[in-house]
Amino acid sequence: MAKFKGILKFSGTIGGVTGVNSKEGFHLREKQNIETSRYLTAPEYTSFRMNGRYTGMASRMSMAFRRPLRMFSLAVSDARMYSRLNAVMRKILMSDPVSKKGEFNFTNGIATTTGKQALLDFEFNATVAFDRLFKGSYVLDAASATLTLSGFIPKKALQWPAGATHATLESGLLHFDFAKGEGKFASSAPRVLSKNEAATDIVLPSAAPTAGEGLTKVHFLKVAFSQEVGGVLYPLKGNEAGVMKVVAIE
């Protein structure tokens, strides 16, 4: 790609030539046309075809994973959550230690420690770190899908955004089939706490969906903030409206 030092500079594409302004300077890039038949069969494009296939698989699995969580995560997700989760799914896929190159699958990937670590601690709102807003501690009873927060003091255990008067805590459990790309989700009843509430023990039992063979259990914790006006709670909006992350994987 040649560098361009003339007076004329443009962005976009004109006559098959694209102007690119990067930190190295302004460049002109000519469009490369590759015949479809050659791309699909030529050995030199094997890696491109494989990467494209894996990217598509990761995108579809990400969509399937998000679908049962949509309403639960909607208010506490940032605009880039979709692309970030796509990247996580690709890491899970590439963690497959069994299949030969070009035939990796999610089932083998999620069965590994590396695959699980790729999804563990995933945050749905990366604009505000979960641990910045949530400073408390919790214990998970995986058998009953129950999160317990003992001696929870809202004013100390949460970093309250400006204007927030209440916080709502919920846990969730997703049973996900990485072989079929299907999942069932259930959440606990929401626990609403005022900012100045005294220390209390909070128990968040998820109404666990029916389990099945070969399913991955993914546990979530969500915190959403609201403001009381005239006796009515209104959810906060913006980056600090709430946070949610994956807290455990089985």
PDB file of C-alpha atoms in Angstrom:
ATOM      1  CA  MET A   1       0.000   0.000   0.000  1.00  0.00           C
ATOM      2  CA  ALA A   2       1.602   3.265  -1.143  1.00  0.00           C
ATOM      3  CA  LYS A   3       1.824   6.420   0.912  1.00  0.00           C
ATOM      4  CA  PHE A   4       0.258   9.539  -0.549  1.00  0.00           C
ATOM      5  CA  LYS A   5       1.991  12.915  -0.057  1.00  0.00           C
ATOM      6  CA  GLY A   6      -0.009  15.099  -2.443  1.00  0.00           C
ATOM      7  CA  ILE A   7      -2.531  17.776  -1.622  1.00  0.00           C
ATOM      8  CA  LEU A   8      -5.621  15.677  -2.406  1.00  0.00           C
ATOM      9  CA  LYS A   9      -6.726  13.466   0.462  1.00  0.00           C
ATOM     10  CA  PHE A  10     -10.043  11.668   0.831  1.00  0.00           C
ATOM     11  CA  SER A  11     -11.744   8.989   2.889  1.00  0.00           C
ATOM     12  CA  GLY A  12     -13.917   6.303   1.389  1.00  0.00           C
ATOM     13  CA  THR A  13     -13.557   4.647  -1.991  1.00  0.00           C
ATOM     14  CA  ILE A  14     -13.317   6.284  -5.404  1.00  0.00           C
ATOM     15  CA  GLY A  15     -12.809   4.228  -8.559  1.00  0.00           C
ATOM     16  CA  GLY A  16     -11.709   1.167  -6.641  1.00  0.00           C
ATOM     17  CA  VAL A  17      -9.166   3.139  -4.589  1.00  0.00           C
ATOM     18  CA  THR A  18      -9.724   3.608  -0.852  1.00  0.00           C
ATOM     19  CA  GLY A  19      -8.174   6.393   1.189  1.00  0.00           C
ATOM     20  CA  VAL A  20      -6.986   5.295   4.640  1.00  0.00           C
ATOM     21  CA  ASN A  21      -5.779   7.765   7.261  1.00  0.00           C
ATOM     22  CA  SER A  22      -3.718   5.929   9.886  1.00  0.00           C
ATOM     23  CA  LYS A  23      -1.090   6.898  12.436  1.00  0.00           C
ATOM     24  CA  GLU A  24       1.576   6.117   9.832  1.00  0.00           C
ATOM     25  CA  GLY A  25       0.063   8.695   7.476  1.00  0.00           C
ATOM     26  CA  PHE A  26      -2.402   8.797   4.600  1.00  0.00           C
ATOM     27  CA  HIS A  27      -2.475   5.736   2.331  1.00  0.00           C
ATOM     28  CA  LEU A  28      -4.215   4.685  -0.851  1.00  0.00           C
ATOM     29  CA  ARG A  29      -5.353   1.081  -1.126  1.00  0.00           C
ATOM     30  CA  GLU A  30      -6.530  -0.468  -4.382  1.00  0.00           C
ATOM     31  CA  LYS A  31      -9.470  -2.868  -4.199  1.00  0.00           C
ATOM     32  CA  GLN A  32      -8.472  -6.486  -4.703  1.00  0.00           C
ATOM     33  CA  ASN A  33     -10.961  -8.641  -6.570  1.00  0.00           C
ATOM     34  CA  ILE A  34     -10.741 -12.365  -5.884  1.00  0.00           C
ATOM     35  CA  GLU A  35     -12.917 -14.747  -7.823  1.00  0.00           C
ATOM     36  CA  THR A  36     -15.336 -16.611  -5.566  1.00  0.00           C
ATOM     37  CA  SER A  37     -14.452 -19.999  -7.011  1.00  0.00           C
ATOM     38  CA  ARG A  38     -10.763 -19.379  -6.387  1.00  0.00           C
ATOM     39  CA  TYR A  39     -11.371 -18.202  -2.808  1.00  0.00           C
ATOM     40  CA  LEU A  40     -13.427 -21.328  -2.078  1.00  0.00           C
ATOM     41  CA  THR A  41     -10.932 -23.807  -3.489  1.00  0.00           C
ATOM     42  CA  ALA A  42      -7.415 -22.354  -3.703  1.00  0.00           C
ATOM     43  CA  PRO A  43      -4.965 -23.728  -1.077  1.00  0.00           C
ATOM     44  CA  GLU A  44      -3.496 -20.276  -0.410  1.00  0.00           C
ATOM     45  CA  TYR A  45      -6.856 -19.157   1.025  1.00  0.00           C
ATOM     46  CA  THR A  46      -7.315 -22.126   3.376  1.00  0.00           C
ATOM     47  CA  SER A  47      -6.525 -20.080   6.498  1.00  0.00           C
ATOM     48  CA  PHE A  48      -8.832 -17.262   5.390  1.00  0.00           C
ATOM     49  CA  ARG A  49     -11.702 -19.712   4.828  1.00  0.00           C
ATOM     50  CA  MET A  50     -11.111 -21.373   8.185  1.00  0.00           C
ATOM     51  CA  ASN A  51     -10.964 -18.060  10.063  1.00  0.00           C
ATOM     52  CA  GLY A  52     -14.109 -16.874   8.327  1.00  0.00           C
ATOM     53  CA  ARG A  53     -15.891 -20.087   9.308  1.00  0.00           C
ATOM     54  CA  TYR A  54     -14.793 -19.772  12.930  1.00  0.00           C
ATOM     55  CA  THR A  55     -15.842 -16.119  13.055  1.00  0.00           C
ATOM     56  CA  GLY A  56     -19.298 -17.045  11.788  1.00  0.00           C
ATOM     57  CA  MET A  57     -19.598 -19.916  14.274  1.00  0.00           C
ATOM     58  CA  ALA A  58     -18.604 -17.634  17.163  1.00  0.00           C
ATOM     59  CA  SER A  59     -21.123 -14.983  16.108  1.00  0.00           C
ATOM     60  CA  ARG A  60     -23.969 -17.500  15.899  1.00  0.00           C
ATOM     61  CA  MET A  61     -23.091 -19.075  19.254  1.00  0.00           C
ATOM     62  CA  SER A  62     -22.882 -15.629  20.857  1.00  0.00           C
ATOM     63  CA  MET A  63     -26.359 -14.832  19.558  1.00  0.00           C
ATOM     64  CA  ALA A  64     -27.731 -18.123  20.881  1.00  0.00           C
ATOM     65  CA  PHE A  65     -26.110 -17.506  24.275  1.00  0.00           C
ATOM     66  CA  ARG A  66     -27.528 -13.979  24.531  1.00  0.00           C
ATOM     67  CA  ARG A  67     -31.063 -14.892  23.459  1.00  0.00           C
ATOM     68  CA  PRO A  68     -32.339 -16.341  26.783  1.00  0.00           C
ATOM     69  CA  LEU A  69     -30.545 -13.560  28.699  1.00  0.00           C
ATOM     70  CA  ARG A  70     -31.941 -10.679  26.687  1.00  0.00           C
ATOM     71  CA  MET A  71     -34.454  -9.224  29.138  1.00  0.00           C
ATOM     72  CA  PHE A  72     -32.282  -9.968  32.168  1.00  0.00           C
ATOM     73  CA  SER A  73     -29.219  -8.183  30.776  1.00  0.00           C
ATOM     74  CA  LEU A  74     -30.833  -5.458  28.673  1.00  0.00           C
ATOM     75  CA  ALA A  75     -30.523  -2.534  31.117  1.00  0.00           C
ATOM     76  CA  VAL A  76     -26.966  -3.384  32.214  1.00  0.00           C
ATOM     77  CA  SER A  77     -25.221  -4.028  28.887  1.00  0.00           C
ATOM     78  CA  ASP A  78     -22.970  -1.647  26.982  1.00  0.00           C
ATOM     79  CA  ALA A  79     -23.069  -1.071  23.228  1.00  0.00           C
ATOM     80  CA  ARG A  80     -20.001  -3.251  22.604  1.00  0.00           C
ATOM     81  CA  MET A  81     -21.206  -6.228  24.614  1.00  0.00           C
ATOM     82  CA  TYR A  82     -22.147  -8.129  21.447  1.00  0.00           C
ATOM     83  CA  SER A  83     -18.717  -7.900  19.835  1.00  0.00           C
ATOM     84  CA  ARG A  84     -16.963  -8.654  23.134  1.00  0.00           C
ATOM     85  CA  LEU A  85     -19.046 -11.792  23.658  1.00  0.00           C
ATOM     86  CA  ASN A  86     -18.370 -12.828  20.055  1.00  0.00           C
ATOM     87  CA  ALA A  87     -14.649 -12.666  20.863  1.00  0.00           C
ATOM     88  CA  VAL A  88     -15.176 -14.793  23.980  1.00  0.00           C
ATOM     89  CA  MET A  89     -17.020 -17.438  21.979  1.00  0.00           C
ATOM     90  CA  ARG A  90     -14.167 -17.560  19.492  1.00  0.00           C
ATOM     91  CA  LYS A  91     -11.706 -18.117  22.359  1.00  0.00           C
ATOM     92  CA  ILE A  92     -13.862 -20.994  23.610  1.00  0.00           C
ATOM     93  CA  LEU A  93     -13.932 -22.494  20.128  1.00  0.00           C
ATOM     94  CA  MET A  94     -10.171 -22.174  19.724  1.00  0.00           C
ATOM     95  CA  SER A  95      -9.641 -23.896  23.100  1.00  0.00           C
ATOM     96  CA  ASP A  96     -10.670 -27.249  21.587  1.00  0.00           C
ATOM     97  CA  PRO A  97      -7.649 -29.519  22.252  1.00  0.00           C
ATOM     98  CA  VAL A  98      -9.127 -32.612  20.597  1.00  0.00           C
ATOM     99  CA  SER A  99     -10.298 -31.794  17.081  1.00  0.00           C
ATOM    100  CA  LYS A 100      -7.906 -31.281  14.210  1.00  0.00           C
ATOM    101  CA  LYS A 101      -7.322 -27.838  12.754  1.00  0.00           C
ATOM    102  CA  GLY A 102     -10.354 -26.573  10.897  1.00  0.00           C
ATOM    103  CA  GLU A 103     -12.804 -28.758  12.825  1.00  0.00           C
ATOM    104  CA  PHE A 104     -12.800 -27.184  16.297  1.00  0.00           C
ATOM    105  CA  ASN A 105     -16.106 -27.227  18.195  1.00  0.00           C
ATOM    106  CA  PHE A 106     -17.547 -25.469  21.242  1.00  0.00           C
ATOM    107  CA  THR A 107     -18.312 -28.621  23.221  1.00  0.00           C
ATOM    108  CA  ASN A 108     -14.656 -29.574  23.420  1.00  0.00           C
ATOM    109  CA  GLY A 109     -13.613 -25.978  24.004  1.00  0.00           C
ATOM    110  CA  ILE A 110     -15.900 -25.249  26.964  1.00  0.00           C
ATOM    111  CA  ALA A 111     -14.870 -28.523  28.605  1.00  0.00           C
ATOM    112  CA  THR A 112     -11.354 -27.137  29.129  1.00  0.00           C
ATOM    113  CA  THR A 113     -10.132 -24.829  31.864  1.00  0.00           C
ATOM    114  CA  THR A 114      -9.044 -22.354  29.191  1.00  0.00           C
ATOM    115  CA  GLY A 115     -12.503 -22.357  27.636  1.00  0.00           C
ATOM    116  CA  LYS A 116     -14.237 -21.781  30.955  1.00  0.00           C
ATOM    117  CA  GLN A 117     -11.793 -19.025  31.920  1.00  0.00           C
ATOM    118  CA  ALA A 118     -12.613 -17.195  28.687  1.00  0.00           C
ATOM    119  CA  LEU A 119     -16.244 -16.824  29.816  1.00  0.00           C
ATOM    120  CA  LEU A 120     -15.765 -16.542  33.593  1.00  0.00           C
ATOM    121  CA  ASP A 121     -16.012 -12.966  34.893  1.00  0.00           C
ATOM    122  CA  PHE A 122     -17.389 -11.714  31.574  1.00  0.00           C
ATOM    123  CA  GLU A 123     -18.925  -8.289  32.214  1.00  0.00           C
ATOM    124  CA  PHE A 124     -21.983  -7.133  30.293  1.00  0.00           C
ATOM    125  CA  ASN A 125     -21.248  -3.464  31.017  1.00  0.00           C
ATOM    126  CA  ALA A 126     -17.522  -3.005  30.453  1.00  0.00           C
ATOM    127  CA  THR A 127     -17.738   0.796  30.622  1.00  0.00           C
ATOM    128  CA  VAL A 128     -17.896   0.471  34.421  1.00  0.00           C
ATOM    129  CA  ALA A 129     -16.008  -2.381  36.075  1.00  0.00           C
ATOM    130  CA  PHE A 130     -18.228  -4.677  38.123  1.00  0.00           C
ATOM    131  CA  ASP A 131     -15.775  -4.601  41.029  1.00  0.00           C
ATOM    132  CA  ARG A 132     -15.863  -0.814  41.007  1.00  0.00           C
ATOM    133  CA  LEU A 133     -19.592  -0.688  41.789  1.00  0.00           C
ATOM    134  CA  PHE A 134     -19.854  -3.931  43.751  1.00  0.00           C
ATOM    135  CA  LYS A 135     -17.494  -4.195  46.701  1.00  0.00           C
ATOM    136  CA  GLY A 136     -19.317  -6.876  48.654  1.00  0.00           C
ATOM    137  CA  SER A 137     -18.756 -10.625  48.821  1.00  0.00           C
ATOM    138  CA  TYR A 138     -20.942 -13.608  48.031  1.00  0.00           C
ATOM    139  CA  VAL A 139     -20.998 -17.380  48.353  1.00  0.00           C
ATOM    140  CA  LEU A 140     -22.463 -19.624  45.681  1.00  0.00           C
ATOM    141  CA  ASP A 141     -24.185 -22.889  46.517  1.00  0.00           C
ATOM    142  CA  ALA A 142     -24.007 -24.445  43.066  1.00  0.00           C
ATOM    143  CA  ALA A 143     -26.253 -27.377  43.944  1.00  0.00           C
ATOM    144  CA  SER A 144     -29.190 -25.078  44.725  1.00  0.00           C
ATOM    145  CA  ALA A 145     -28.096 -22.255  42.391  1.00  0.00           C
ATOM    146  CA  THR A 146     -28.206 -19.857  45.344  1.00  0.00           C
ATOM    147  CA  LEU A 147     -26.059 -16.784  45.951  1.00  0.00           C
ATOM    148  CA  THR A 148     -25.774 -15.643  49.568  1.00  0.00           C
ATOM    149  CA  LEU A 149     -24.486 -12.234  50.639  1.00  0.00           C
ATOM    150  CA  SER A 150     -24.063 -12.266  54.417  1.00  0.00           C
ATOM    151  CA  GLY A 151     -24.104  -9.073  56.482  1.00  0.00           C
ATOM    152  CA  PHE A 152     -24.583  -6.992  53.349  1.00  0.00           C
ATOM    153  CA  ILE A 153     -24.448  -3.249  54.037  1.00  0.00           C
ATOM    154  CA  PRO A 154     -25.651  -1.409  50.896  1.00  0.00           C
ATOM    155  CA  LYS A 155     -23.915   1.883  51.623  1.00  0.00           C
ATOM    156  CA  LYS A 156     -20.539   0.165  52.072  1.00  0.00           C
ATOM    157  CA  ALA A 157     -20.830  -2.786  49.709  1.00  0.00           C
ATOM    158  CA  LEU A 158     -21.892  -0.699  46.693  1.00  0.00           C
ATOM    159  CA  GLN A 159     -20.384   2.341  44.994  1.00  0.00           C
ATOM    160  CA  TRP A 160     -23.534   4.401  44.538  1.00  0.00           C
ATOM    161  CA  PRO A 161     -23.837   6.484  41.339  1.00  0.00           C
ATOM    162  CA  ALA A 162     -25.009  10.075  41.644  1.00  0.00           C
ATOM    163  CA  GLY A 163     -28.774  10.223  42.189  1.00  0.00           C
ATOM    164  CA  ALA A 164     -29.219   6.552  43.070  1.00  0.00           C
ATOM    165  CA  THR A 165     -31.351   5.846  46.142  1.00  0.00           C
ATOM    166  CA  HIS A 166     -31.986   2.124  45.671  1.00  0.00           C
ATOM    167  CA  ALA A 167     -30.220  -0.915  44.257  1.00  0.00           C
ATOM    168  CA  THR A 168     -31.712  -4.155  42.999  1.00  0.00           C
ATOM    169  CA  LEU A 169     -29.748  -7.398  43.263  1.00  0.00           C
ATOM    170  CA  GLU A 170     -30.593 -10.521  41.241  1.00  0.00           C
ATOM    171  CA  SER A 171     -28.892 -13.801  40.478  1.00  0.00           C
ATOM    172  CA  GLY A 172     -29.411 -15.907  37.383  1.00  0.00           C
ATOM    173  CA  LEU A 173     -28.623 -19.372  36.068  1.00  0.00           C
ATOM    174  CA  LEU A 174     -28.306 -20.359  32.426  1.00  0.00           C
ATOM    175  CA  HIS A 175     -28.235 -24.013  31.380  1.00  0.00           C
ATOM    176  CA  PHE A 176     -26.577 -23.846  27.980  1.00  0.00           C
ATOM    177  CA  ASP A 177     -26.035 -26.564  25.405  1.00  0.00           C
ATOM    178  CA  PHE A 178     -22.908 -25.655  23.424  1.00  0.00           C
ATOM    179  CA  ALA A 179     -23.537 -28.553  21.061  1.00  0.00           C
ATOM    180  CA  LYS A 180     -26.986 -27.343  19.967  1.00  0.00           C
ATOM    181  CA  GLY A 181     -26.641 -23.628  20.704  1.00  0.00           C
ATOM    182  CA  GLU A 182     -29.682 -23.640  23.000  1.00  0.00           C
ATOM    183  CA  GLY A 183     -30.215 -22.478  26.556  1.00  0.00           C
ATOM    184  CA  LYS A 184     -32.760 -22.123  29.339  1.00  0.00           C
ATOM    185  CA  PHE A 185     -32.515 -19.308  31.862  1.00  0.00           C
ATOM    186  CA  ALA A 186     -34.072 -18.556  35.241  1.00  0.00           C
ATOM    187  CA  SER A 187     -33.434 -15.783  37.753  1.00  0.00           C
ATOM    188  CA  SER A 188     -34.021 -15.107  41.418  1.00  0.00           C
ATOM    189  CA  ALA A 189     -36.672 -12.763  42.689  1.00  0.00           C
ATOM    190  CA  PRO A 190     -35.245  -9.211  42.705  1.00  0.00           C
ATOM    191  CA  ARG A 191     -34.092  -7.903  46.079  1.00  0.00           C
ATOM    192  CA  VAL A 192     -34.525  -4.124  46.342  1.00  0.00           C
ATOM    193  CA  LEU A 193     -32.346  -2.317  48.889  1.00  0.00           C
ATOM    194  CA  SER A 194     -32.323   1.311  49.956  1.00  0.00           C
ATOM    195  CA  LYS A 195     -28.980   3.085  50.207  1.00  0.00           C
ATOM    196  CA  ASN A 196     -29.189   3.519  53.995  1.00  0.00           C
ATOM    197  CA  GLU A 197     -30.555   0.080  54.804  1.00  0.00           C
ATOM    198  CA  ALA A 198     -28.968  -1.736  57.758  1.00  0.00           C
ATOM    199  CA  ALA A 199     -26.812  -4.832  57.397  1.00  0.00           C
ATOM    200  CA  THR A 200     -28.803  -7.804  56.203  1.00  0.00           C
ATOM    201  CA  ASP A 201     -28.328 -11.322  54.881  1.00  0.00           C
ATOM    202  CA  ILE A 202     -29.413 -11.584  51.259  1.00  0.00           C
ATOM    203  CA  VAL A 203     -30.295 -14.944  49.721  1.00  0.00           C
ATOM    204  CA  LEU A 204     -30.822 -15.096  45.958  1.00  0.00           C
ATOM    205  CA  PRO A 205     -32.024 -18.535  44.850  1.00  0.00           C
ATOM    206  CA  SER A 206     -32.408 -18.886  41.084  1.00  0.00           C
ATOM    207  CA  ALA A 207     -35.454 -20.845  39.976  1.00  0.00           C
ATOM    208  CA  ALA A 208     -33.179 -23.370  38.302  1.00  0.00           C
ATOM    209  CA  PRO A 209     -34.374 -24.504  34.863  1.00  0.00           C
ATOM    210  CA  THR A 210     -34.632 -28.199  34.118  1.00  0.00           C
ATOM    211  CA  ALA A 211     -31.150 -29.615  33.717  1.00  0.00           C
ATOM    212  CA  GLY A 212     -30.022 -32.043  31.056  1.00  0.00           C
ATOM    213  CA  GLU A 213     -27.012 -34.069  29.990  1.00  0.00           C
ATOM    214  CA  GLY A 214     -23.988 -32.202  28.685  1.00  0.00           C
ATOM    215  CA  LEU A 215     -25.224 -28.745  29.661  1.00  0.00           C
ATOM    216  CA  THR A 216     -22.963 -25.976  30.934  1.00  0.00           C
ATOM    217  CA  LYS A 217     -24.233 -24.085  33.973  1.00  0.00           C
ATOM    218  CA  VAL A 218     -23.455 -20.369  33.930  1.00  0.00           C
ATOM    219  CA  HIS A 219     -24.216 -18.279  37.028  1.00  0.00           C
ATOM    220  CA  PHE A 220     -24.752 -14.495  36.959  1.00  0.00           C
ATOM    221  CA  LEU A 221     -24.991 -11.648  39.459  1.00  0.00           C
ATOM    222  CA  LYS A 222     -26.652  -8.364  38.513  1.00  0.00           C
ATOM    223  CA  VAL A 223     -26.845  -5.021  40.296  1.00  0.00           C
ATOM    224  CA  ALA A 224     -29.128  -2.272  38.928  1.00  0.00           C
ATOM    225  CA  PHE A 225     -29.579   1.198  40.414  1.00  0.00           C
ATOM    226  CA  SER A 226     -32.693   3.340  40.610  1.00  0.00           C
ATOM    227  CA  GLN A 227     -33.890   6.655  42.013  1.00  0.00           C
ATOM    228  CA  GLU A 228     -36.992   7.146  44.123  1.00  0.00           C
ATOM    229  CA  VAL A 229     -39.148  10.107  43.121  1.00  0.00           C
ATOM    230  CA  GLY A 230     -42.564  10.576  44.675  1.00  0.00           C
ATOM    231  CA  GLY A 231     -42.597   7.031  46.002  1.00  0.00           C
ATOM    232  CA  VAL A 232     -41.823   5.531  42.576  1.00  0.00           C
ATOM    233  CA  LEU A 233     -38.511   3.896  41.620  1.00  0.00           C
ATOM    234  CA  TYR A 234     -37.102   4.954  38.252  1.00  0.00           C
ATOM    235  CA  PRO A 235     -34.172   2.967  36.793  1.00  0.00           C
ATOM    236  CA  LEU A 236     -31.015   4.993  36.260  1.00  0.00           C
ATOM    237  CA  LYS A 237     -29.771   5.331  32.715  1.00  0.00           C
ATOM    238  CA  GLY A 238     -26.281   5.639  31.307  1.00  0.00           C
ATOM    239  CA  ASN A 239     -23.035   3.826  31.987  1.00  0.00           C
ATOM    240  CA  GLU A 240     -23.618   3.511  35.730  1.00  0.00           C
ATOM    241  CA  ALA A 241     -27.181   2.188  35.524  1.00  0.00           C
ATOM    242  CA  GLY A 242     -25.927  -1.195  36.655  1.00  0.00           C
ATOM    243  CA  VAL A 243     -23.495  -4.039  36.175  1.00  0.00           C
ATOM    244  CA  MET A 244     -23.684  -7.780  35.582  1.00  0.00           C
ATOM    245  CA  LYS A 245     -21.107 -10.513  35.228  1.00  0.00           C
ATOM    246  CA  VAL A 246     -20.576 -14.255  35.040  1.00  0.00           C
ATOM    247  CA  VAL A 247     -19.615 -15.373  38.555  1.00  0.00           C
ATOM    248  CA  ALA A 248     -19.268 -19.127  38.088  1.00  0.00           C
ATOM    249  CA  ILE A 249     -19.293 -21.846  35.423  1.00  0.00           C
ATOM    250  CA  GLU A 250     -19.906 -25.543  35.929  1.00  0.00           C
TER     251      GLU A 250
END
